[in-house]
Short mmCIF file of C-alpha atoms in Angstrom, two decimals:
data_model
loop_
_atom_site.label_atom_id
_atom_site.label_comp_id
_atom_site.label_asym_id
_atom_site.label_seq_id
_atom_site.Cartn_x
_atom_site.Cartn_y
_atom_site.Cartn_z
CA UNK A 1 -132.66 -21.13 -94.00
CA UNK A 2 -135.09 -20.84 -97.02
CA UNK A 3 -132.38 -22.03 -99.09
CA UNK A 4 -131.63 -24.38 -97.03
CA UNK A 5 -135.36 -25.67 -97.04
CA UNK A 6 -135.85 -25.40 -100.49
CA UNK A 7 -133.32 -27.88 -100.78
CA UNK A 8 -134.09 -30.53 -98.66
CA UNK A 9 -137.99 -29.98 -100.30
CA UNK A 10 -135.79 -30.31 -103.68
CA UNK A 11 -133.87 -33.76 -101.86
CA UNK A 12 -137.51 -35.27 -100.81
CA UNK A 13 -139.08 -34.94 -104.00
CA UNK A 14 -136.11 -36.04 -106.37
CA UNK A 15 -137.52 -39.10 -108.19
CA UNK A 16 -133.49 -40.15 -108.29
CA UNK A 17 -133.37 -40.35 -104.09
CA UNK A 18 -135.85 -42.62 -104.20
CA UNK A 19 -134.53 -45.55 -105.88
CA UNK A 20 -131.88 -47.90 -106.40
CA UNK A 21 -130.75 -49.80 -103.72
CA UNK A 22 -129.45 -46.94 -101.77
CA UNK A 23 -132.78 -44.75 -102.52
CA UNK A 24 -135.27 -43.40 -100.02
CA UNK A 25 -138.02 -46.55 -100.54
CA UNK A 26 -135.28 -48.75 -99.83
CA UNK A 27 -133.99 -46.63 -96.91
CA UNK A 28 -138.01 -47.26 -95.68
CA UNK A 29 -137.96 -50.69 -95.93
CA UNK A 30 -134.55 -51.22 -94.04
CA UNK A 31 -135.72 -49.21 -91.70
CA UNK A 32 -139.38 -50.84 -90.96
CA UNK A 33 -137.64 -54.05 -90.81
CA UNK A 34 -135.72 -53.03 -88.02
CA UNK A 35 -138.35 -51.67 -86.44
CA UNK A 36 -141.04 -54.04 -86.96
CA UNK A 37 -138.48 -57.04 -86.06
CA UNK A 38 -137.66 -55.40 -82.61
CA UNK A 39 -141.07 -54.13 -81.89
CA UNK A 40 -142.36 -58.11 -81.85
CA UNK A 41 -139.36 -59.52 -80.23
CA UNK A 42 -139.54 -57.19 -77.42
CA UNK A 43 -143.35 -57.98 -77.00
CA UNK A 44 -142.94 -61.54 -77.28
CA UNK A 45 -140.62 -61.20 -74.36
CA UNK A 46 -142.20 -58.37 -72.04
CA UNK A 47 -145.72 -59.69 -72.52
CA UNK A 48 -145.61 -62.57 -70.38
CA UNK A 49 -143.47 -61.09 -67.66
CA UNK A 50 -145.92 -57.73 -67.24
CA UNK A 51 -149.00 -60.39 -68.03
CA UNK A 52 -147.40 -62.23 -64.96
CA UNK A 53 -146.38 -59.81 -62.72
CA UNK A 54 -149.46 -57.90 -62.91
CA UNK A 55 -152.00 -61.17 -62.20
CA UNK A 56 -149.96 -62.68 -59.28
CA UNK A 57 -148.73 -58.92 -57.83
CA UNK A 58 -145.37 -59.91 -57.34
CA UNK A 59 -142.55 -57.99 -59.02
CA UNK A 60 -144.50 -55.06 -59.18
CA UNK A 61 -142.12 -52.38 -58.21
CA UNK A 62 -140.02 -53.50 -60.77
CA UNK A 63 -142.62 -53.29 -63.45
CA UNK A 64 -143.02 -49.62 -62.17
CA UNK A 65 -139.46 -48.35 -61.97
CA UNK A 66 -139.08 -50.24 -65.84
CA UNK A 67 -139.71 -47.42 -67.16
CA UNK A 68 -137.66 -45.14 -66.36
CA UNK A 69 -135.03 -47.54 -66.53
CA UNK A 70 -135.89 -47.22 -70.37
CA UNK A 71 -135.53 -44.05 -70.45
CA UNK A 72 -132.07 -43.82 -68.87
CA UNK A 73 -130.78 -46.71 -71.22
CA UNK A 74 -127.55 -45.03 -73.42
CA UNK A 75 -128.57 -46.89 -76.54
CA UNK A 76 -125.65 -46.43 -78.56
CA UNK A 77 -123.51 -47.33 -75.75
CA UNK A 78 -125.06 -50.87 -75.74
CA UNK A 79 -125.02 -50.58 -79.12
CA UNK A 80 -120.93 -50.37 -79.17
CA UNK A 81 -120.65 -52.66 -76.22
CA UNK A 82 -123.04 -55.17 -77.99
CA UNK A 83 -121.14 -54.84 -81.32
CA UNK A 84 -117.51 -54.91 -79.68
CA UNK A 85 -118.53 -58.55 -77.56
CA UNK A 86 -120.41 -59.92 -80.64
CA UNK A 87 -118.81 -58.49 -83.57
CA UNK A 88 -120.05 -57.27 -86.83
CA UNK A 89 -123.01 -58.26 -87.21
CA UNK A 90 -127.21 -56.55 -87.64
CA UNK A 91 -127.64 -58.61 -83.98
CA UNK A 92 -126.66 -55.23 -81.78
CA UNK A 93 -129.61 -53.22 -83.59
CA UNK A 94 -131.67 -55.73 -82.56
CA UNK A 95 -130.81 -55.99 -78.83
CA UNK A 96 -130.57 -52.57 -78.03
CA UNK A 97 -133.87 -52.22 -80.04
CA UNK A 98 -135.76 -54.52 -78.05
CA UNK A 99 -133.92 -53.76 -74.28
CA UNK A 100 -135.41 -50.20 -75.52
CA UNK A 101 -139.22 -51.15 -75.93
CA UNK A 102 -139.08 -53.97 -73.16
CA UNK A 103 -139.71 -51.45 -70.60
CA UNK A 104 -142.40 -50.02 -71.83
CA UNK A 105 -144.36 -52.94 -72.80
CA UNK A 106 -144.15 -54.33 -69.29
CA UNK A 107 -144.74 -51.00 -67.54
CA UNK A 108 -147.99 -50.31 -69.35
CA UNK A 109 -149.04 -54.01 -69.46
CA UNK A 110 -148.59 -53.94 -65.72
CA UNK A 111 -150.34 -50.79 -65.78
CA UNK A 112 -153.16 -52.74 -67.45
CA UNK A 113 -153.71 -55.44 -65.35
CA UNK A 114 -153.58 -53.73 -61.84
CA UNK A 115 -156.61 -51.82 -63.45
CA UNK A 116 -158.42 -54.19 -63.29
CA UNK A 117 -161.51 -53.71 -60.97
CA UNK A 118 -160.49 -56.39 -58.11
CA UNK A 119 -164.45 -56.61 -57.35
CA UNK A 120 -164.11 -57.90 -60.79
CA UNK A 121 -161.60 -61.05 -59.88
CA UNK A 122 -164.00 -61.71 -56.78
CA UNK A 123 -166.99 -61.93 -59.06
CA UNK A 124 -164.77 -63.84 -61.49
CA UNK A 125 -163.53 -66.07 -58.44
CA UNK A 126 -167.05 -66.45 -57.08
CA UNK A 127 -168.78 -68.16 -60.18
CA UNK A 128 -165.85 -70.41 -59.79
CA UNK A 129 -163.11 -69.35 -62.38
CA UNK A 130 -159.36 -70.73 -61.84
CA UNK A 131 -156.57 -68.36 -61.88
CA UNK A 132 -155.52 -68.66 -65.43
CA UNK A 133 -159.30 -68.25 -66.41
CA UNK A 134 -159.27 -65.36 -64.89
CA UNK A 135 -156.49 -63.90 -66.19
CA UNK A 136 -157.38 -64.96 -69.83
CA UNK A 137 -161.05 -64.66 -69.18
CA UNK A 138 -161.50 -61.58 -67.52
CA UNK A 139 -158.06 -59.67 -66.45
CA UNK A 140 -156.81 -59.45 -70.08
CA UNK A 141 -159.69 -58.40 -71.96
CA UNK A 142 -159.74 -55.38 -69.99
CA UNK A 143 -156.50 -54.88 -69.97
CA UNK A 144 -156.22 -54.42 -73.27
CA UNK A 145 -156.42 -50.90 -74.16
CA UNK A 146 -153.46 -50.01 -71.87
CA UNK A 147 -151.26 -53.29 -72.78
CA UNK A 148 -151.92 -51.95 -76.79
CA UNK A 149 -151.01 -48.13 -75.38
CA UNK A 150 -147.50 -49.60 -74.61
CA UNK A 151 -146.99 -51.61 -77.43
CA UNK A 152 -147.65 -47.96 -79.73
CA UNK A 153 -145.22 -46.22 -77.37
CA UNK A 154 -142.63 -48.99 -77.62
CA UNK A 155 -142.74 -49.07 -81.47
CA UNK A 156 -142.96 -45.51 -81.84
CA UNK A 157 -139.67 -45.54 -79.93
CA UNK A 158 -138.01 -48.13 -81.48
CA UNK A 159 -139.51 -46.72 -85.24
CA UNK A 160 -137.05 -43.21 -84.05
CA UNK A 161 -134.30 -44.77 -82.65
CA UNK A 162 -133.89 -47.73 -85.56
CA UNK A 163 -131.19 -44.72 -87.34
CA UNK A 164 -128.82 -46.72 -84.73
CA UNK A 165 -128.41 -49.37 -87.34
CA UNK A 166 -126.53 -46.52 -89.77
CA UNK A 167 -124.21 -46.31 -87.10
CA UNK A 168 -122.41 -50.21 -86.79
CA UNK A 169 -122.22 -49.43 -90.80
CA UNK A 170 -126.42 -50.98 -91.81
CA UNK A 171 -128.79 -49.69 -93.36
CA UNK A 172 -132.38 -47.76 -92.69
CA UNK A 173 -133.35 -43.84 -92.49
CA UNK A 174 -130.22 -43.57 -90.06
CA UNK A 175 -127.58 -44.09 -93.26
CA UNK A 176 -128.83 -40.34 -93.97
CA UNK A 177 -128.04 -39.08 -91.14
CA UNK A 178 -124.78 -40.60 -90.22
CA UNK A 179 -123.60 -40.32 -94.03
CA UNK A 180 -124.58 -36.28 -94.12
CA UNK A 181 -122.59 -35.78 -90.56
CA UNK A 182 -120.07 -37.28 -92.64
CA UNK A 183 -120.03 -35.61 -95.29
CA UNK A 184 -120.94 -32.37 -93.35
CA UNK A 185 -124.33 -32.01 -96.07
CA UNK A 186 -126.27 -30.98 -93.98
CA UNK A 187 -129.44 -31.89 -96.71
CA UNK A 188 -129.09 -35.23 -96.11
CA UNK A 189 -129.43 -35.11 -92.02
CA UNK A 190 -131.81 -32.98 -92.65
CA UNK A 191 -133.79 -35.55 -95.14
CA UNK A 192 -132.90 -38.44 -92.83
CA UNK A 193 -134.28 -36.79 -89.94
CA UNK A 194 -137.63 -35.78 -91.11
CA UNK A 195 -138.21 -38.96 -92.93
CA UNK A 196 -137.45 -40.80 -89.57
CA UNK A 197 -140.07 -38.10 -87.81
CA UNK A 198 -142.71 -38.95 -90.40
CA UNK A 199 -142.30 -42.82 -90.44
CA UNK A 200 -142.26 -42.36 -86.77
CA UNK A 201 -145.85 -40.17 -87.00
CA UNK A 202 -147.52 -42.47 -89.11
CA UNK A 203 -146.74 -45.58 -87.02
CA UNK A 204 -148.39 -43.56 -83.73
CA UNK A 205 -151.43 -42.70 -86.01
CA UNK A 206 -151.72 -46.00 -86.86
CA UNK A 207 -151.71 -47.71 -83.70
CA UNK A 208 -153.79 -45.41 -82.29
CA UNK A 209 -156.42 -45.58 -85.10
CA UNK A 210 -156.21 -50.31 -84.86
CA UNK A 211 -156.77 -49.00 -80.90
CA UNK A 212 -159.82 -46.54 -81.24
CA UNK A 213 -161.22 -49.23 -83.81
CA UNK A 214 -160.28 -52.14 -81.43
CA UNK A 215 -161.34 -50.87 -78.21
CA UNK A 216 -164.61 -47.60 -79.34
CA UNK A 217 -165.08 -46.01 -76.36
CA UNK A 218 -162.94 -47.31 -73.86
CA UNK A 219 -159.69 -45.42 -72.12
CA UNK A 220 -156.62 -46.08 -73.38
CA UNK A 221 -154.11 -44.18 -71.87
CA UNK A 222 -150.39 -45.02 -70.23
CA UNK A 223 -149.41 -44.49 -67.41
#
């Protein structure tokens, strides 16, 4: 085990390992590209749906159960299915990552909206605000901490799962995991896994810090 850890440290700190088109720096950028684009696409899809469900109260059962669906989603299976249907392209990767992130964002967006005190909304109606004004001026600002938590959770899940890009012959840090498995190179597998874990932790810390900065003194816990 000690020898394995020494080899892993050598692999991670080698200057040659960080340079070139297949170096760690390039793979990290590829991994970030998949993760950021997928999370943004998921947010564009999920936020309006979550806000609509939370504002109207319709579809609440769907929103509550989407989180369980997201956890049960067979991501590799979905990649394979889309790959077989659409051919060799990066789209199966994005479709799968977006499908993974959407339920988390919808669920937390709905939870944030549902947590808004009904008396606050009644007071807004009492001063003459219309439905869309209550949504944008009252409900959304109060729900933002939980919404941000949903985006944070989705981002971490996407970063951790973006290794599937290598499953269909694309880049990212998963390249080390899948290539290492094919070559029976345990050091490369562990190196790739460690880099993914570090990237996911850094993403979580960055978004957590941003949330605390934006909503200092306000609760931002997920349901």
